[in-house]
Short mmCIF file of C-alpha atoms in Angstrom, two decimals:
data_model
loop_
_atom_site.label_atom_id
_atom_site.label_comp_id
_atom_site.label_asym_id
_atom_site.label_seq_id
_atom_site.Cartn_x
_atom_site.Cartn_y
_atom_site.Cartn_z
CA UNK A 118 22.40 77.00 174.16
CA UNK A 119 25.04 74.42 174.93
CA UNK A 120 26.26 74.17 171.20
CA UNK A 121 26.25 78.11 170.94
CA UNK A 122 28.89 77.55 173.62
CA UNK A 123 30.97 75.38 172.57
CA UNK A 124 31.14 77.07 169.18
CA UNK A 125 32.04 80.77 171.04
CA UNK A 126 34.65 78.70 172.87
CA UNK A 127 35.66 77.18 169.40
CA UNK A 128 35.72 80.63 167.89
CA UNK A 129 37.65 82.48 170.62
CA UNK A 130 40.40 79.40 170.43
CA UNK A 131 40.57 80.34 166.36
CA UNK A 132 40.97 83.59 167.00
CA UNK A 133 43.58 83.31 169.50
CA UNK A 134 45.83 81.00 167.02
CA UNK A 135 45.44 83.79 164.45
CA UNK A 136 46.93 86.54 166.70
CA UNK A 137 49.62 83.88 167.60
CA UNK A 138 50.13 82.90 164.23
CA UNK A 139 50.45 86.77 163.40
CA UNK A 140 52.85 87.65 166.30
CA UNK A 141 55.17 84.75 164.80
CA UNK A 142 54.53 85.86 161.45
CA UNK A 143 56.31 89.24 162.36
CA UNK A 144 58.78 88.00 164.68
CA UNK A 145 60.27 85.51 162.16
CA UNK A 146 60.17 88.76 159.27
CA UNK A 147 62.47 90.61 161.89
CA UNK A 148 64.50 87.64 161.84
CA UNK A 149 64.92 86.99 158.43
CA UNK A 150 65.92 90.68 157.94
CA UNK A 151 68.63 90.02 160.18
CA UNK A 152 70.08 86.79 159.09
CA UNK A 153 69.25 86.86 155.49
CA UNK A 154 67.64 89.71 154.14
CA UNK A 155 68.61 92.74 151.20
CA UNK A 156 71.47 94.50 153.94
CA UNK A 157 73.10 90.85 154.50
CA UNK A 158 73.07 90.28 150.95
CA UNK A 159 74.79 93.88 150.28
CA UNK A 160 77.57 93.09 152.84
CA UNK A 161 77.90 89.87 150.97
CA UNK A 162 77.99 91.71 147.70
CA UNK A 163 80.31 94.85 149.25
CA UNK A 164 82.86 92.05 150.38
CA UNK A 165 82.69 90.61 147.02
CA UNK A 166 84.07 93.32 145.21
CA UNK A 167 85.85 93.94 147.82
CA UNK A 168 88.04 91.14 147.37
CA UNK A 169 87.85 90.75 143.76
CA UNK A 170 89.14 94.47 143.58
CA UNK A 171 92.12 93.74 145.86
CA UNK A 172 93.16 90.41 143.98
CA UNK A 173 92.75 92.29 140.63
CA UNK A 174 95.00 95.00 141.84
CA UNK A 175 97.27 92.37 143.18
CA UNK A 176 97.25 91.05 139.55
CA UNK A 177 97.78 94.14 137.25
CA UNK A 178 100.86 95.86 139.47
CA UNK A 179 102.78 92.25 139.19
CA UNK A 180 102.13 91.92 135.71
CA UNK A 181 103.16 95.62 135.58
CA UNK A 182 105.78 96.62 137.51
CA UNK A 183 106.74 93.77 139.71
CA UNK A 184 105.86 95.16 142.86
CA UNK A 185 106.07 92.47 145.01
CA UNK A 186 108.11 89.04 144.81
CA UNK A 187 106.15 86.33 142.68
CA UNK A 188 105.80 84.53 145.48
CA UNK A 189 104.81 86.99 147.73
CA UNK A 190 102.11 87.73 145.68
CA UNK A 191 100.81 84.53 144.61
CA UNK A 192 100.52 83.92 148.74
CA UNK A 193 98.58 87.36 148.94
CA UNK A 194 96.40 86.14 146.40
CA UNK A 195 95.49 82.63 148.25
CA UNK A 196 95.07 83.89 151.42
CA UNK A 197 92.55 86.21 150.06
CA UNK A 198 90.88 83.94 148.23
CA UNK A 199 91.07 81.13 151.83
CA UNK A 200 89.44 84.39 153.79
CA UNK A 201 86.55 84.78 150.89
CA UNK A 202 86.16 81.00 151.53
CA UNK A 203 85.95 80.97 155.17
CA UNK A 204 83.37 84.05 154.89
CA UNK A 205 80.99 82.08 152.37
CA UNK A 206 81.28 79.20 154.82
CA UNK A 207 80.24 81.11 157.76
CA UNK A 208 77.43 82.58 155.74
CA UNK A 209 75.92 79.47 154.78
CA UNK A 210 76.66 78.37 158.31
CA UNK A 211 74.25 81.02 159.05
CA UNK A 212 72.10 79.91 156.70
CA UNK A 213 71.62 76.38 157.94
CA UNK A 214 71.01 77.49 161.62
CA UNK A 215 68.22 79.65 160.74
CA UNK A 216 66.52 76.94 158.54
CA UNK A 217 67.01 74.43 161.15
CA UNK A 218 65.46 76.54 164.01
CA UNK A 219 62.81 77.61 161.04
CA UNK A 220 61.85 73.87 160.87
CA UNK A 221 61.89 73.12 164.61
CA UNK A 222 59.94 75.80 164.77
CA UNK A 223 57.17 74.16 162.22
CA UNK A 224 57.14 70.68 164.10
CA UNK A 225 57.07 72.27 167.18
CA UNK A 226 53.44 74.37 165.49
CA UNK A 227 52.26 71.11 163.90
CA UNK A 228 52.53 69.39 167.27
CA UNK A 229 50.60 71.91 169.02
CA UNK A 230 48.12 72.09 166.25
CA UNK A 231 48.07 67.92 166.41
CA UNK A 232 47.04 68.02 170.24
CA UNK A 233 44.83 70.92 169.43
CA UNK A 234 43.29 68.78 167.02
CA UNK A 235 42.90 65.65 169.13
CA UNK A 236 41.38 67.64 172.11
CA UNK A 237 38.21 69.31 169.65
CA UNK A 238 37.75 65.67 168.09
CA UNK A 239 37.53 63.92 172.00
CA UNK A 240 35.01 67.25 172.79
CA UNK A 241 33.38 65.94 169.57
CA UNK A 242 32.88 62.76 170.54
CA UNK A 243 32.08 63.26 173.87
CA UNK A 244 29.31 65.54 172.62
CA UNK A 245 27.89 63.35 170.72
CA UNK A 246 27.59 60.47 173.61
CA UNK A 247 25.92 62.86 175.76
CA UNK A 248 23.77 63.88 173.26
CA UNK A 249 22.21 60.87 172.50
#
């Protein structure tokens, strides 16, 4: 009767670490859509062209027509490309945070888990004393 006990109390603690693990699960998803998912990557992509289409116009109307000053132009063109720099630094800024807090995140689980484990093994052993 004792050990059918100890295993329901076993069992419910398994069960409540997989509806944890499942409530993470989702919250990290909703995370990664927001930090780094398909709609970051098309505003990555969107400024991209963006700024490619801008230094290429840039480029044909002074090889044209001499719109602007030479260099007026050339200054156009690296402060466009310094701005596309700063933007891919942020992002991977971004980037770094998330995979930081990601693996926080992890040893913060193992260590739980670690404890977890420790507490069934001194149950175990405990059992085992009083049973003989």
């Amino acid at each position: 009767m004792k050990e059918e006990s100890n295993f329901k109390g076993i069992e419910d603690d398994l069960l409540q670490e997989l509806e944890d693990f499942k409530r993470d699960k989702e919250r990290i998803r909703k995370i990664i859509g927001n930090i780094g998912g398909k709609a970051y990557s098309k505003l990555d992509m969107t400024i991209n062209i963006v700024f490619l289409g801008i230094i290429l116009v840039i480029f044909l109307l002074e090889m044209t027509i001499h719109l602007l000053p030479a260099f007026t132009s050339l200054e156009i063109g690296v402060l466009l490309v310094s701005i596309k720099i700063a933007f891919m630094i942020h992002s991977q800024q971004r980037f770094n945070h998330f995979q930081f807090w990601i693996l926080s995140s992890m040893e913060f689980k193992i260590n739980e888990i670690d404890k977890k484990v420790k507490q069934i093994e001194k149950r175990t052993r405990e059992e085992k004393i009083i049973n003989k």
